[in-house]
Amino acid sequence: DLVVHKTEWRNDCGTLVLIDLSGSMNRYGRLLQAKRVCLGLSELIRQRFPQDTLEFVSFYSRAERVAEKDVPLIMPKPVSIRDYQVRIRVPLDQADPRNLPLHFTNLHLGLREARKILRRSGAANKQVFIITDGQPTAHVEPSAETGEQML
């Protein structure tokens, strides 16, 4: 005789969702759909896998952690420059959001923040979901002169 048992893995998992808040997410209801995915994933994890952790990070020209309760309130950054190509080099530690166009897609900083958060997680498994509508339009690179991180 053969008996089949339905089983699930019970290892804990640290999940992090990167949400694109660049200016282009404002079009065609993209951010609304992204929020729905985040809230649905949150509900699934809370109901079926209560031992797992779930974190959210928004990324645009910069990246920052978002509390789960604030996910429905997030909004994309307004487009402030309409030039075809923009070249701005600012030391990362001096990048003042008041003087920096925020509407770009900096997946690099988002992934860096995700790695930092997941590194502190004690979960056996770690995963990152990225919700975006396109290619990155900003990144971090070392300065040729000083080697410091530039945005």
Tab-separated table of C-alpha atoms in Angstrom:
chain	number	residue	atom	x	y	z
A	1	ASP	CA	0.000	0.000	0.000
A	2	LEU	CA	1.054	3.556	-0.710
A	3	VAL	CA	0.032	6.498	1.469
A	4	VAL	CA	0.636	10.097	0.383
A	5	HIS	CA	0.954	12.815	3.022
A	6	LYS	CA	0.838	16.484	2.153
A	7	THR	CA	3.832	18.146	3.782
A	8	GLU	CA	5.334	21.624	3.846
A	9	TRP	CA	8.824	22.711	4.705
A	10	ARG	CA	8.911	24.289	8.115
A	11	ASN	CA	12.202	26.164	7.967
A	12	ASP	CA	11.825	29.820	8.776
A	13	CYS	CA	12.316	32.295	5.968
A	14	GLY	CA	13.245	35.961	5.872
A	15	THR	CA	11.452	37.676	3.000
A	16	LEU	CA	12.192	41.187	1.819
A	17	VAL	CA	10.163	43.001	-0.836
A	18	LEU	CA	11.809	45.815	-2.801
A	19	ILE	CA	9.202	48.276	-4.099
A	20	ASP	CA	10.047	50.684	-6.914
A	21	LEU	CA	8.898	54.229	-6.089
A	22	SER	CA	10.447	55.908	-9.122
A	23	GLY	CA	8.399	58.454	-11.053
A	24	SER	CA	7.326	55.979	-13.734
A	25	MET	CA	5.437	53.847	-11.179
A	26	ASN	CA	2.810	56.604	-11.123
A	27	ARG	CA	1.599	55.629	-14.609
A	28	TYR	CA	-1.070	53.056	-15.501
A	29	GLY	CA	-1.827	52.105	-11.896
A	30	ARG	CA	1.499	50.323	-11.472
A	31	LEU	CA	2.016	51.327	-7.855
A	32	LEU	CA	-1.531	50.351	-6.916
A	33	GLN	CA	-0.880	46.858	-8.283
A	34	ALA	CA	2.478	46.729	-6.476
A	35	LYS	CA	0.780	47.595	-3.189
A	36	ARG	CA	-1.796	44.860	-3.770
A	37	VAL	CA	0.978	42.318	-4.292
A	38	CYS	CA	2.713	43.472	-1.092
A	39	LEU	CA	-0.439	43.301	0.992
A	40	GLY	CA	-1.398	39.909	-0.453
A	41	LEU	CA	2.061	38.505	0.247
A	42	SER	CA	1.924	39.936	3.746
A	43	GLU	CA	-1.418	38.267	4.425
A	44	LEU	CA	-0.194	34.934	3.040
A	45	ILE	CA	2.926	34.947	5.190
A	46	ARG	CA	1.083	36.039	8.342
A	47	GLN	CA	-1.553	33.300	7.949
A	48	ARG	CA	0.426	30.332	6.612
A	49	PHE	CA	3.955	30.992	7.854
A	50	PRO	CA	3.765	32.974	11.107
A	51	GLN	CA	7.373	32.156	12.052
A	52	ASP	CA	8.676	33.926	8.917
A	53	THR	CA	9.699	37.574	8.759
A	54	LEU	CA	8.623	40.063	6.119
A	55	GLU	CA	10.318	43.405	5.475
A	56	PHE	CA	9.737	46.125	2.884
A	57	VAL	CA	12.237	48.506	1.291
A	58	SER	CA	11.322	51.235	-1.158
A	59	PHE	CA	13.865	52.272	-3.746
A	60	TYR	CA	14.040	55.326	-5.976
A	61	SER	CA	17.142	57.531	-6.275
A	62	ARG	CA	17.722	56.393	-2.704
A	63	ALA	CA	16.477	53.395	-0.706
A	64	GLU	CA	14.774	53.189	2.670
A	65	ARG	CA	12.991	50.699	4.862
A	66	VAL	CA	9.185	50.923	4.932
A	67	ALA	CA	7.124	49.699	7.873
A	68	GLU	CA	4.504	47.132	6.908
A	69	LYS	CA	1.714	49.374	8.192
A	70	ASP	CA	2.919	52.185	5.882
A	71	VAL	CA	2.876	50.160	2.648
A	72	PRO	CA	-0.659	51.318	1.667
A	73	LEU	CA	0.459	54.949	2.098
A	74	ILE	CA	3.616	54.970	-0.029
A	75	MET	CA	3.617	57.117	-3.158
A	76	PRO	CA	6.007	57.371	-6.114
A	77	LYS	CA	8.434	60.250	-6.229
A	78	PRO	CA	7.395	63.090	-8.549
A	79	VAL	CA	9.361	63.535	-11.768
A	80	SER	CA	11.392	66.725	-11.417
A	81	ILE	CA	13.682	66.587	-14.470
A	82	ARG	CA	12.520	65.845	-17.979
A	83	ASP	CA	15.897	65.825	-19.745
A	84	TYR	CA	16.757	62.768	-21.837
A	85	GLN	CA	19.985	62.165	-19.938
A	86	VAL	CA	20.991	63.488	-16.520
A	87	ARG	CA	24.465	63.061	-15.057
A	88	ILE	CA	24.760	63.877	-11.381
A	89	ARG	CA	27.664	62.699	-9.245
A	90	VAL	CA	27.165	63.199	-5.533
A	91	PRO	CA	29.013	61.490	-2.674
A	92	LEU	CA	26.541	59.010	-1.212
A	93	ASP	CA	26.903	60.267	2.355
A	94	GLN	CA	26.251	63.850	1.179
A	95	ALA	CA	23.254	63.112	-1.065
A	96	ASP	CA	20.659	65.497	0.359
A	97	PRO	CA	17.132	64.475	-0.723
A	98	ARG	CA	16.155	68.169	-0.887
A	99	ASN	CA	18.703	68.815	-3.669
A	100	LEU	CA	18.571	65.475	-5.456
A	101	PRO	CA	16.050	64.370	-8.082
A	102	LEU	CA	14.321	61.439	-6.393
A	103	HIS	CA	12.364	59.958	-9.304
A	104	PHE	CA	15.122	57.689	-10.685
A	105	THR	CA	15.247	53.893	-10.258
A	106	ASN	CA	18.266	52.964	-8.137
A	107	LEU	CA	17.988	49.198	-7.784
A	108	HIS	CA	21.631	49.116	-6.670
A	109	LEU	CA	20.880	50.944	-3.407
A	110	GLY	CA	17.698	48.909	-2.930
A	111	LEU	CA	19.604	45.636	-3.135
A	112	ARG	CA	22.303	46.995	-0.845
A	113	GLU	CA	19.688	47.906	1.778
A	114	ALA	CA	18.004	44.503	1.343
A	115	ARG	CA	21.290	42.700	1.915
A	116	LYS	CA	21.969	44.751	5.048
A	117	ILE	CA	18.533	43.941	6.513
A	118	LEU	CA	18.633	40.242	5.607
A	119	ARG	CA	22.156	39.877	6.976
A	120	ARG	CA	20.768	40.741	10.434
A	121	SER	CA	17.928	38.248	10.019
A	122	GLY	CA	18.405	34.936	11.761
A	123	ALA	CA	16.243	33.082	9.232
A	124	ALA	CA	17.510	29.849	7.709
A	125	ASN	CA	16.339	30.909	4.237
A	126	LYS	CA	16.363	34.403	2.801
A	127	GLN	CA	14.651	35.734	-0.305
A	128	VAL	CA	14.150	39.061	-2.054
A	129	PHE	CA	11.220	39.982	-4.292
A	130	ILE	CA	11.630	42.986	-6.561
A	131	ILE	CA	8.601	44.911	-7.805
A	132	THR	CA	9.608	47.328	-10.543
A	133	ASP	CA	8.488	48.498	-13.952
A	134	GLY	CA	11.780	48.827	-15.722
A	135	GLN	CA	15.502	49.074	-15.869
A	136	PRO	CA	17.576	50.941	-13.304
A	137	THR	CA	18.290	54.558	-14.208
A	138	ALA	CA	20.654	55.375	-11.320
A	139	HIS	CA	23.420	53.510	-9.552
A	140	VAL	CA	26.289	53.807	-7.098
A	141	GLU	CA	29.910	53.695	-8.215
A	142	PRO	CA	33.275	54.518	-6.655
A	143	SER	CA	34.859	57.872	-7.411
A	144	ALA	CA	37.923	57.630	-9.665
A	145	GLU	CA	39.838	60.131	-7.486
A	146	THR	CA	38.935	59.192	-3.912
A	147	GLY	CA	37.286	55.787	-4.192
A	148	GLU	CA	34.312	56.921	-2.090
A	149	GLN	CA	30.810	55.798	-3.063
A	150	MET	CA	29.113	58.225	-5.459
A	151	LEU	CA	25.449	58.360	-6.385
